[in-house]
mmCIF file of C-alpha atoms (C1' of nucleotides) in Angstrom:
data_model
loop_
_atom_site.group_PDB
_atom_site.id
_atom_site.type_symbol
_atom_site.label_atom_id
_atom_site.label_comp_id
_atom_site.label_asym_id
_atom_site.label_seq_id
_atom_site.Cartn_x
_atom_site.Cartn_y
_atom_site.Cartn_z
ATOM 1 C CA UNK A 1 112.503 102.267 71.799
ATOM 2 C CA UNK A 2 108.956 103.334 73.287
ATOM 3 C CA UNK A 3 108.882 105.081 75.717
ATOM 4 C CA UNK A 4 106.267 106.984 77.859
ATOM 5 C CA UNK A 5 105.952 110.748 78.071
ATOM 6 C CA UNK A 6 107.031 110.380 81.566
ATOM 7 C CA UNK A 7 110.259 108.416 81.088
ATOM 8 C CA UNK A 8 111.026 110.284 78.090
ATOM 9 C CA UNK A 9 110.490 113.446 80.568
ATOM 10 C CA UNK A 10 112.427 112.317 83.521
ATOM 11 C CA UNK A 11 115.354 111.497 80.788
ATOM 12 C CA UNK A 12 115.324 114.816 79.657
ATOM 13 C CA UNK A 13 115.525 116.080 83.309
ATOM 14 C CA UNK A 14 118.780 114.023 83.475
ATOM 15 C CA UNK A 15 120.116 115.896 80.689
ATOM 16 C CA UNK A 16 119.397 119.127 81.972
ATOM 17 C CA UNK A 17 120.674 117.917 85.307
ATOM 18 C CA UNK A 18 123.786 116.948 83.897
ATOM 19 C CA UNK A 19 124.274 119.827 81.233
ATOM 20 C CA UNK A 20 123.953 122.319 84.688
ATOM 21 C CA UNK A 21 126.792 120.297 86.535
ATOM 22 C CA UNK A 22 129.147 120.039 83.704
ATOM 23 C CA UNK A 23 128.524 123.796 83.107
ATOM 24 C CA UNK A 24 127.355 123.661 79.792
ATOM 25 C CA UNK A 25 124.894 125.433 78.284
ATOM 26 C CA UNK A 26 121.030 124.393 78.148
ATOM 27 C CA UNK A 27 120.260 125.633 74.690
ATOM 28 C CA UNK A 28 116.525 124.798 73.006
ATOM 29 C CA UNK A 29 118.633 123.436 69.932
ATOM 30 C CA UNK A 30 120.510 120.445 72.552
ATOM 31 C CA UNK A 31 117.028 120.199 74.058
ATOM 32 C CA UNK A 32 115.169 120.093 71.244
ATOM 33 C CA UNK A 33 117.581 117.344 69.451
ATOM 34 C CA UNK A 34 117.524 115.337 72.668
ATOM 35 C CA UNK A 35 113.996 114.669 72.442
ATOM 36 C CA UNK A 36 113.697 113.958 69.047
ATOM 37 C CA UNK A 37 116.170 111.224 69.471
ATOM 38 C CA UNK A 38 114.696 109.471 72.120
ATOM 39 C CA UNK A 39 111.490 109.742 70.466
ATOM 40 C CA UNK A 40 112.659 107.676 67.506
ATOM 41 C CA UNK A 41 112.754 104.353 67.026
ATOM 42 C CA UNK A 42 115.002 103.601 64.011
ATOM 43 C CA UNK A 43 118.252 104.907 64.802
ATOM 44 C CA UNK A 44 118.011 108.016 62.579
ATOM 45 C CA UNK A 45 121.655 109.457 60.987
ATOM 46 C CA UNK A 46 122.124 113.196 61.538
ATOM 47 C CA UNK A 47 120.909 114.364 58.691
ATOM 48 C CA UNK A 48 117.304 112.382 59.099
ATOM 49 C CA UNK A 49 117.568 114.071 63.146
ATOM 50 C CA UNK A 50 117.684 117.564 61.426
ATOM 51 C CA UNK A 51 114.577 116.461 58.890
ATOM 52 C CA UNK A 52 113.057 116.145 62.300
ATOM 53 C CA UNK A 53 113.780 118.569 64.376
ATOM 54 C CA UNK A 54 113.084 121.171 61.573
ATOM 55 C CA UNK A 55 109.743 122.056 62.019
ATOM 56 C CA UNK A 56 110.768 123.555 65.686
ATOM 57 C CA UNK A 57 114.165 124.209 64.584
ATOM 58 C CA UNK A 58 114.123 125.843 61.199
ATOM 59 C CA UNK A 59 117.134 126.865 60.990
ATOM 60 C CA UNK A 60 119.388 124.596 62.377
ATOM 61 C CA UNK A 61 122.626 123.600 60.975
ATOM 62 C CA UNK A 62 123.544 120.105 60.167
ATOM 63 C CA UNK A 63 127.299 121.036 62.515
ATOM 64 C CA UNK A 64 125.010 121.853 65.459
ATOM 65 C CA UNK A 65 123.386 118.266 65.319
ATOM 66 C CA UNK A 66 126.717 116.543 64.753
ATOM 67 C CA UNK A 67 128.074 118.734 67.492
ATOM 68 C CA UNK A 68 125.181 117.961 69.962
ATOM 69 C CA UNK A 69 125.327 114.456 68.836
ATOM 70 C CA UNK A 70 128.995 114.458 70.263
ATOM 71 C CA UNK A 71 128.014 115.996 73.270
ATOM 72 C CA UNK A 72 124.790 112.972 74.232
ATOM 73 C CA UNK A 73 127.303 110.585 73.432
ATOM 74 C CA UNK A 74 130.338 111.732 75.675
ATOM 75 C CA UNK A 75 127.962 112.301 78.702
ATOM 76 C CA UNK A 76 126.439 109.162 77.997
ATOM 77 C CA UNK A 77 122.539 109.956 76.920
ATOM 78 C CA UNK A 78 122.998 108.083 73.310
ATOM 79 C CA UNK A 79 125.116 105.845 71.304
ATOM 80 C CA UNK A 80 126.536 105.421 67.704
ATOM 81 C CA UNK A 81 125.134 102.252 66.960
ATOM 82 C CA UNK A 82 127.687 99.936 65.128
ATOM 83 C CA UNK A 83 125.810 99.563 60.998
ATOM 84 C CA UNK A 84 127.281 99.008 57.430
ATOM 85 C CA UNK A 85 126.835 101.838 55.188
ATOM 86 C CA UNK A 86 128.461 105.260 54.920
ATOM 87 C CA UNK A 87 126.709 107.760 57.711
ATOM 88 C CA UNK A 88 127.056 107.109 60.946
ATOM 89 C CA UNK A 89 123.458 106.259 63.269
ATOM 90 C CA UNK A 90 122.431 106.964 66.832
ATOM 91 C CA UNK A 91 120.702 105.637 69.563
ATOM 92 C CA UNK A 92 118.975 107.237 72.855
ATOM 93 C CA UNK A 93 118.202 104.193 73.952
ATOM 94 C CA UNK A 94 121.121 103.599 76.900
ATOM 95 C CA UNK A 95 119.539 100.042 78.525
ATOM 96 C CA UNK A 96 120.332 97.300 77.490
ATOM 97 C CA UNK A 97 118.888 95.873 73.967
ATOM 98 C CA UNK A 98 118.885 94.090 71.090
ATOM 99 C CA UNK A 99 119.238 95.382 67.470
ATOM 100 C CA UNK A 100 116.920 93.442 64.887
ATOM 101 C CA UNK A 101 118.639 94.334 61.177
ATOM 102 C CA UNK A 102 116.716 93.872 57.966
ATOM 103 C CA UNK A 103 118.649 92.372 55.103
ATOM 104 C CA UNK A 104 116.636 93.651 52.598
ATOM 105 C CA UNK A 105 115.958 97.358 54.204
ATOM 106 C CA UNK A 106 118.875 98.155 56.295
ATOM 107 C CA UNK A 107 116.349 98.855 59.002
ATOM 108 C CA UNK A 108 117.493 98.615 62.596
ATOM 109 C CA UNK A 109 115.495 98.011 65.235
ATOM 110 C CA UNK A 110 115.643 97.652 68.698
ATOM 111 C CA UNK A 111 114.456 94.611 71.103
ATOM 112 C CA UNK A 112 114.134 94.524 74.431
ATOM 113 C CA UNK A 113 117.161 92.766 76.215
ATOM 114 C CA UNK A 114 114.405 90.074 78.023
ATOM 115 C CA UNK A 115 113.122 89.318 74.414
ATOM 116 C CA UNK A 116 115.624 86.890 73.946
ATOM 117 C CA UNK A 117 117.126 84.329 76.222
ATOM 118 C CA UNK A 118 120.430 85.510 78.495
ATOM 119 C CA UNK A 119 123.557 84.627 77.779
ATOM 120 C CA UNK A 120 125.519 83.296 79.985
ATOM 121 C CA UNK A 121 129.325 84.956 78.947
ATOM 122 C CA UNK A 122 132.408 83.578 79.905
ATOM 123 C CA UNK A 123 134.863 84.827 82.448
ATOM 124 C CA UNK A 124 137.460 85.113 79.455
ATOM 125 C CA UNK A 125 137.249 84.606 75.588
ATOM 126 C CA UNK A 126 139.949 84.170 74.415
ATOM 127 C CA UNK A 127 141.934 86.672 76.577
ATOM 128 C CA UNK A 128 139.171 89.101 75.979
ATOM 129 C CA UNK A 129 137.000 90.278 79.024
ATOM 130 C CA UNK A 130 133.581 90.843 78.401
ATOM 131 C CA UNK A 131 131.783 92.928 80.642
ATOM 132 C CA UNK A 132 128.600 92.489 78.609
ATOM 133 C CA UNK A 133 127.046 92.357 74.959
ATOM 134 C CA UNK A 134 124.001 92.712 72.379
ATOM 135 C CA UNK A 135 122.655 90.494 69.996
ATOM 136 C CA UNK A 136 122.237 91.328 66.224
ATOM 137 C CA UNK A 137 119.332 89.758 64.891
ATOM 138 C CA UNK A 138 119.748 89.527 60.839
ATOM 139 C CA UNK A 139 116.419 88.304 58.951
ATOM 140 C CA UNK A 140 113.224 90.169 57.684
ATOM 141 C CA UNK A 141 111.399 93.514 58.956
ATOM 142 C CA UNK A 142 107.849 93.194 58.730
ATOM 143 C CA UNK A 143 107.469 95.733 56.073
ATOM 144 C CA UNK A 144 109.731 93.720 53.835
ATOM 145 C CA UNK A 145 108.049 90.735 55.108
ATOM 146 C CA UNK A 146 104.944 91.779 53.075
ATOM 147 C CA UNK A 147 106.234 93.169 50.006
ATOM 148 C CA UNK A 148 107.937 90.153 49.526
ATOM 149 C CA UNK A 149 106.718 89.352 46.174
ATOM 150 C CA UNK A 150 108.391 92.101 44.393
ATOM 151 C CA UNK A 151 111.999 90.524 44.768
ATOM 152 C CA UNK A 152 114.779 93.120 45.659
ATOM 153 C CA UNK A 153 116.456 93.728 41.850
ATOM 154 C CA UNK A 154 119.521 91.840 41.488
ATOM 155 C CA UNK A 155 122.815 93.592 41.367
ATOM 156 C CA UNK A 156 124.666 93.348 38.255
ATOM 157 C CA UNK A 157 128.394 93.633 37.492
ATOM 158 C CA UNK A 158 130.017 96.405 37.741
ATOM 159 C CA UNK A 159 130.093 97.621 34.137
ATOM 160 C CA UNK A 160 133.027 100.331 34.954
ATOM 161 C CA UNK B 1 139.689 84.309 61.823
ATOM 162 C CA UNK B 2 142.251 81.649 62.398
ATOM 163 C CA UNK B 3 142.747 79.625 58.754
ATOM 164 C CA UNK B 4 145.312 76.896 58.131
ATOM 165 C CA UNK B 5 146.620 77.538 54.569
ATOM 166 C CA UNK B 6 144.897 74.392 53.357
ATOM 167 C CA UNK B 7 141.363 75.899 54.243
ATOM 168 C CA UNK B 8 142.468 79.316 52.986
ATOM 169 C CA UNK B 9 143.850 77.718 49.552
ATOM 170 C CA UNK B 10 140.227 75.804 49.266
ATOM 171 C CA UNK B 11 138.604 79.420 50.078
ATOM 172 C CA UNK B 12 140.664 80.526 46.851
ATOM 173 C CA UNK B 13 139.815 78.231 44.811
ATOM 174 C CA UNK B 14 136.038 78.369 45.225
ATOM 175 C CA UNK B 15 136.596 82.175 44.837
ATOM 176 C CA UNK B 16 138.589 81.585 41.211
ATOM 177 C CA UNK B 17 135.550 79.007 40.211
ATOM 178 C CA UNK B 18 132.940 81.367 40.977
ATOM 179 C CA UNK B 19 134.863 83.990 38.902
ATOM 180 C CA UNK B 20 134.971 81.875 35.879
ATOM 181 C CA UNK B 21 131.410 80.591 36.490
ATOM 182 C CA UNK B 22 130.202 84.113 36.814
ATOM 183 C CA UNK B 23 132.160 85.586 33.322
ATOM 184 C CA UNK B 24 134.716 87.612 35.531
ATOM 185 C CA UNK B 25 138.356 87.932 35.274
ATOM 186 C CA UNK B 26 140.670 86.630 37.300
ATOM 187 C CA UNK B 27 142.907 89.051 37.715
ATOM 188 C CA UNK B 28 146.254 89.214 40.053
ATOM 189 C CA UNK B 29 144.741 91.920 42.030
ATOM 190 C CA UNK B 30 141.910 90.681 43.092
ATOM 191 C CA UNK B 31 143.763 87.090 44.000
ATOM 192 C CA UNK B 32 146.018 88.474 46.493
ATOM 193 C CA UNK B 33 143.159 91.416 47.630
ATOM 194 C CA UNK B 34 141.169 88.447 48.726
ATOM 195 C CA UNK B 35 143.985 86.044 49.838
ATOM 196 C CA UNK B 36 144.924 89.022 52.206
ATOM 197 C CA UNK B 37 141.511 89.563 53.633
ATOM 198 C CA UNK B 38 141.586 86.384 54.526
ATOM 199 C CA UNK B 39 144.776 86.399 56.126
ATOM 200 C CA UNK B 40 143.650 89.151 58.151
ATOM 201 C CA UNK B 41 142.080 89.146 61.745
ATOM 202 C CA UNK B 42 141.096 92.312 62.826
ATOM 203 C CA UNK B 43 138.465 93.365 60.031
ATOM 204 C CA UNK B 44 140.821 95.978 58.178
ATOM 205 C CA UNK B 45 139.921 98.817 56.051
ATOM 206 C CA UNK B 46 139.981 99.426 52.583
ATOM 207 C CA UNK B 47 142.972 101.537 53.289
ATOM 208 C CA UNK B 48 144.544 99.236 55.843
ATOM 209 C CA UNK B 49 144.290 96.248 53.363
ATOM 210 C CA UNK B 50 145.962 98.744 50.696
ATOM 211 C CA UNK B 51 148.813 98.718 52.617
ATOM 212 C CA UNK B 52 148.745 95.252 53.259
ATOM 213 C CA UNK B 53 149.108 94.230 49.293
ATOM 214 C CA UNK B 54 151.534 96.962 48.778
ATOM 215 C CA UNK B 55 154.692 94.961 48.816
ATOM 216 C CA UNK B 56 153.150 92.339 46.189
ATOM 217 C CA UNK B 57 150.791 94.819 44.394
ATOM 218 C CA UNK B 58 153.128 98.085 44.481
ATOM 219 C CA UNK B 59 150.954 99.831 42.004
ATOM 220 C CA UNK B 60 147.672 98.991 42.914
ATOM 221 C CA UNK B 61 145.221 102.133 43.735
ATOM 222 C CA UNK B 62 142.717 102.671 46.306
ATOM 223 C CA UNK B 63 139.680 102.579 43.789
ATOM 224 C CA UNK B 64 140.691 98.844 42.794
ATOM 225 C CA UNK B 65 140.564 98.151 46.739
ATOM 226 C CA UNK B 66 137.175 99.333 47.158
ATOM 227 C CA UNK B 67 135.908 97.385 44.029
ATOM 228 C CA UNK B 68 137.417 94.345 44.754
ATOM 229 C CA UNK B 69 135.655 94.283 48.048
ATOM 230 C CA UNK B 70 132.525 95.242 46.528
ATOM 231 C CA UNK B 71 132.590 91.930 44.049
ATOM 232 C CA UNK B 72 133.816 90.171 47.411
ATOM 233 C CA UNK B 73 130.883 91.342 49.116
ATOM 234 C CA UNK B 74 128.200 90.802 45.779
ATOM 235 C CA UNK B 75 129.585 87.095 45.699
ATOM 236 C CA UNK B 76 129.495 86.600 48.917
ATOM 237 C CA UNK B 77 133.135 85.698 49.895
ATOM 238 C CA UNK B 78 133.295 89.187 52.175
ATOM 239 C CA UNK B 79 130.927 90.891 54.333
ATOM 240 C CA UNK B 80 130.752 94.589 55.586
ATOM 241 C CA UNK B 81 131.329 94.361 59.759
ATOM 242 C CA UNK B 82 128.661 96.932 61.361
ATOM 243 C CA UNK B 83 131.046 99.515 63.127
ATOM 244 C CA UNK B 84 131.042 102.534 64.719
ATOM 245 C CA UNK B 85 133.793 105.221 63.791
ATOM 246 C CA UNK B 86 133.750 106.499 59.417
ATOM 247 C CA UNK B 87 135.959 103.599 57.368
ATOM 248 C CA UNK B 88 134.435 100.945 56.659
ATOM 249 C CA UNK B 89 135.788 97.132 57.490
ATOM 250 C CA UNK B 90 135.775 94.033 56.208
ATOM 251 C CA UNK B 91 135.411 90.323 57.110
ATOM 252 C CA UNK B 92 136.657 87.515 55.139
ATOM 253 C CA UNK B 93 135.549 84.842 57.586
ATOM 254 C CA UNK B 94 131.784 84.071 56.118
ATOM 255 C CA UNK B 95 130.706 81.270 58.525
ATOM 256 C CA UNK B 96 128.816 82.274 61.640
ATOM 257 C CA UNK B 97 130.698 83.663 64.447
ATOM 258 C CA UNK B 98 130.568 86.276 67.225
ATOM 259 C CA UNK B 99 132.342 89.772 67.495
ATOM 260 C CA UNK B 100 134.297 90.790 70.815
ATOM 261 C CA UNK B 101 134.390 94.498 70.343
ATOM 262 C CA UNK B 102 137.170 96.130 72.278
ATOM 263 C CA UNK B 103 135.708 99.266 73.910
ATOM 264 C CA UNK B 104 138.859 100.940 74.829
ATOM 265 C CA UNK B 105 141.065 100.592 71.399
ATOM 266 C CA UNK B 106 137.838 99.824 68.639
ATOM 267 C CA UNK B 107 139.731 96.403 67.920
ATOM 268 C CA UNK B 108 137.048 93.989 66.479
ATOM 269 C CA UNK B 109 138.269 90.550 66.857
ATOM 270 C CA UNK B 110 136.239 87.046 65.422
ATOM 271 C CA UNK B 111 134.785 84.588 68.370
ATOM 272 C CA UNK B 112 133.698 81.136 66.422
ATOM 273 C CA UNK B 113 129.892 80.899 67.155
ATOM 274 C CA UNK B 114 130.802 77.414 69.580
ATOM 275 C CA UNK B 115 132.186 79.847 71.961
ATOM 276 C CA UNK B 116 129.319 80.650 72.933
ATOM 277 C CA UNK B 117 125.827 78.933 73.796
ATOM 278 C CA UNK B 118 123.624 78.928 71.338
ATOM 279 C CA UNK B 119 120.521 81.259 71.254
ATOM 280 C CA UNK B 120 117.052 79.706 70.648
ATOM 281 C CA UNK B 121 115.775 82.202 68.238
ATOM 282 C CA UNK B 122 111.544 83.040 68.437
ATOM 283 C CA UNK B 123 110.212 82.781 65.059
ATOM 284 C CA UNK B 124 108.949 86.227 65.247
ATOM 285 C CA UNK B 125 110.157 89.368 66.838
ATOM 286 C CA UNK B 126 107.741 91.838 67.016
ATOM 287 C CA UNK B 127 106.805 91.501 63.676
ATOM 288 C CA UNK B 128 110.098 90.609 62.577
ATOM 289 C CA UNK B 129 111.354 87.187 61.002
ATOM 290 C CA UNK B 130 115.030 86.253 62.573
ATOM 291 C CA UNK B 131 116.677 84.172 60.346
ATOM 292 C CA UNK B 132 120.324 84.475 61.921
ATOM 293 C CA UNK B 133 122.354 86.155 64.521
ATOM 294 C CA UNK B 134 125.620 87.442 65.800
ATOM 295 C CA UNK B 135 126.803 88.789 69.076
ATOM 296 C CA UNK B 136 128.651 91.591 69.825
ATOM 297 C CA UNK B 137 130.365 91.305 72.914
ATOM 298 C CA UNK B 138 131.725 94.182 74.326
ATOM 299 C CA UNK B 139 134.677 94.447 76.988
ATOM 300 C CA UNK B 140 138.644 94.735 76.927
ATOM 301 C CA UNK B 141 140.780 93.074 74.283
ATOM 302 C CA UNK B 142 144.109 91.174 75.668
ATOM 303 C CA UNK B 143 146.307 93.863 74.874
ATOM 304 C CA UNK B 144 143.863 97.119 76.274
ATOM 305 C CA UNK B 145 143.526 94.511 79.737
ATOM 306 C CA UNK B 146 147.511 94.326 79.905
ATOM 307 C CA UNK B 147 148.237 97.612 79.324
ATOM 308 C CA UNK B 148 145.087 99.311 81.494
ATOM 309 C CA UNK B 149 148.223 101.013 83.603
ATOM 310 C CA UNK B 150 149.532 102.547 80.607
ATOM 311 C CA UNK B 151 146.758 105.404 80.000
ATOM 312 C CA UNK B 152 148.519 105.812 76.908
ATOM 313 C CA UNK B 153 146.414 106.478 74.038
ATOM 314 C CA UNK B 154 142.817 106.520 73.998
ATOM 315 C CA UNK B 155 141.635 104.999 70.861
ATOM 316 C CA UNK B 156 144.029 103.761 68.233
ATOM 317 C CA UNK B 157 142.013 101.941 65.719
ATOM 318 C CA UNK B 158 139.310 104.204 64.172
ATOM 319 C CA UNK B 159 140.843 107.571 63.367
ATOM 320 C CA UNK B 160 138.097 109.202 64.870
ATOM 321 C "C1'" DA C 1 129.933 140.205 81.684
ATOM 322 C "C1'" DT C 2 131.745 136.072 80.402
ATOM 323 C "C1'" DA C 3 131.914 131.698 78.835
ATOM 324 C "C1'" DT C 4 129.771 128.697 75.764
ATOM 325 C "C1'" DA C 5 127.157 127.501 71.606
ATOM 326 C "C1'" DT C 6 125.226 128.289 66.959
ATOM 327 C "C1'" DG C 7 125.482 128.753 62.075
ATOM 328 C "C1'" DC C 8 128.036 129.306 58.146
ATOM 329 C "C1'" DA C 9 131.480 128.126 55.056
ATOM 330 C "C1'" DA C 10 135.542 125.832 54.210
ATOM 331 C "C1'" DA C 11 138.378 122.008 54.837
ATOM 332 C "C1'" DG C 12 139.171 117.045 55.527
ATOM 333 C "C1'" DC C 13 138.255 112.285 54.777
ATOM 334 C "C1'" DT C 14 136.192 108.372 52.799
ATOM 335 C "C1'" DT C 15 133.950 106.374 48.977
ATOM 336 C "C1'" DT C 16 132.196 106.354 44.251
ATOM 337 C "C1'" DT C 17 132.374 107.269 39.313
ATOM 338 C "C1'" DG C 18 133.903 108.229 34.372
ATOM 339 C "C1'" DC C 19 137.317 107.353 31.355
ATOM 340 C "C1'" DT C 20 141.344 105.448 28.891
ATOM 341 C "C1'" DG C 21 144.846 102.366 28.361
ATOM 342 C "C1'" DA C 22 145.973 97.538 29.729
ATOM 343 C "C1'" DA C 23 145.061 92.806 30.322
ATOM 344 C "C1'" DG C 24 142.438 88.395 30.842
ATOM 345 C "C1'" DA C 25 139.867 84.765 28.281
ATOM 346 C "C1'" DT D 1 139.264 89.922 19.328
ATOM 347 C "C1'" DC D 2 136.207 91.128 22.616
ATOM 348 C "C1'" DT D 3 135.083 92.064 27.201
ATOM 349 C "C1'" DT D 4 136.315 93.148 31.466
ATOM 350 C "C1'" DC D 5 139.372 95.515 34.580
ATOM 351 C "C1'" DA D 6 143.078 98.642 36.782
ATOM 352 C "C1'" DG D 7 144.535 103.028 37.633
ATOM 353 C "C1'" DC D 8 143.955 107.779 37.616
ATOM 354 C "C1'" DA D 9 141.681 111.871 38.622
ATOM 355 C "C1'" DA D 10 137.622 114.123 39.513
ATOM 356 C "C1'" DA D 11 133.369 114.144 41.842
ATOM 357 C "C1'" DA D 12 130.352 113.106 45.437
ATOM 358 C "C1'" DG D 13 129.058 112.343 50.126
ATOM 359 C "C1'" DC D 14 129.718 112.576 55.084
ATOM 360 C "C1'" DT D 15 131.926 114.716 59.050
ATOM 361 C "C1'" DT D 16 134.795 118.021 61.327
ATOM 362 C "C1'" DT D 17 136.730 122.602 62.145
ATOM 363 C "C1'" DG D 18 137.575 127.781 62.430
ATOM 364 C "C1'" DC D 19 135.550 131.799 63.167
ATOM 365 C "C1'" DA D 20 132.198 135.598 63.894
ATOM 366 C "C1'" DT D 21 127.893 136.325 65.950
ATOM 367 C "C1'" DA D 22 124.433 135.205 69.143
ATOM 368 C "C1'" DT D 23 122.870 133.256 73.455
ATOM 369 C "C1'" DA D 24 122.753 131.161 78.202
ATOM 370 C "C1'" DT D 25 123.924 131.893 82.802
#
DNA sequence: ATATATGCAAAGCTTTTGCTGAAGA
DNA sequence: TCTTCAGCAAAAGCTTTGCATATAT
């Protein structure tokens, strides 16, 4: 999600805000991770945040990010975004958005919620009651779109 | 997904043709691992769909679940549903459809793509080449909306 | 000063892998 | 007979937890 230095700031602010009132504690390590998560754009797992955050965190522990990963998700300043695979992903993106999925990468993107047309939902689906939704765009990222011509290798049977 | 046991008996069949065509075995495991996937509606585990076989397959391991889904998923008769939470879940229902995601109990329940209007997609996306989509609609499953004055359990689906 | 958080290491789960006996074709 | 597969157990990978120390307020 971009984002300007100023939104990105004020965001922060609501953090600290909200860290103050819950009586938690404002530690450079929750601050620190904050930022780097709303400064990326792919939906990095914990382990990529901590590649990140390294360089002003060097010795950060993997629990601390999964910990403070809790803690932005429970006061509501990111999400686990629903993906196939084994480690779980996060977004600081709270608006509303679309997530653009690469077949051939796994990358996950995010689009704006205007970039596609709105939907219209239903007072009821099938006894369910939506209150609201996201669209999951499946096709090509633009990186795979140009390597095209080396075709992903085809998986073979599983030879036990 | 909703199957009468004429379309889920076709489903089967293409599955045992591909296995021949493809040099595979047909064995009774993976027969009644797929006839149950298809039976189910609510995306189950590896685990969950281990205890679904049980009482025909009493001897049947975990390890056999997971491959079986994984030659499920390589021929494309099952896909991996993007989910929050650690286990991973499975679809048998291959045709294009929606996903009402229950935000009170994790239920994940199948919407047929009609139910909703149809999304004109762009042909690019910032750089991105849409060649599909699925929404995830997000709200309260029948059961969560009936029992909303029963604060009873929080989540009961994902362990987590 | 006191409550809260970090980092470490260990534990807990989920998923994958190597191997051997069993079974499908 | 000749592959391929199931089941087991071990390994690998991801996430959570308990605890002692360090830090924020």
């Amino acid at each position: 999600m971009k984002r300007t230095p100023k939104e990105l700031d004020a965001r922060i602010g609501e953090m600290v805000e909200r860290c103050r009132s819950e009586g938690m504690n404002l530690t450079p390590q929750r601050l620190v991770i904050f930022r780097a998560l709303l400064e990326s754009e792919d939906h990095p797992s914990p382990e990529l945040l901590r590649d990140r955050v390294r360089d002003q965190l060097p010795a950060v522990s993997l629990a601390t990010i999964y910990k403070t990963l809790d803690v932005l998700v429970t006061l509501g300043f990111a999400a686990e975004v629903p993906v196939t695979g084994n480690t779980k992903r996060y977004d600081g993106n709270m608006g509303a958005h679309h997530h653009l999925v690469c077949t051939r990468c796994g990358s996950v993107a995010d689009a704006d919620h205007a970039s596609l047309p709105e939907i219209p939902l239903p007072r009821s689906l099938h006894g369910f009651a939506p209150h609201g939704y996201s669209v999951h765009v499946h096709g090509l990222c633009s990186t795979c779109r140009s390597t095209l011509t080396t075709p992903k290798e085809k998986k073979s049977w599983p030879k036990n």
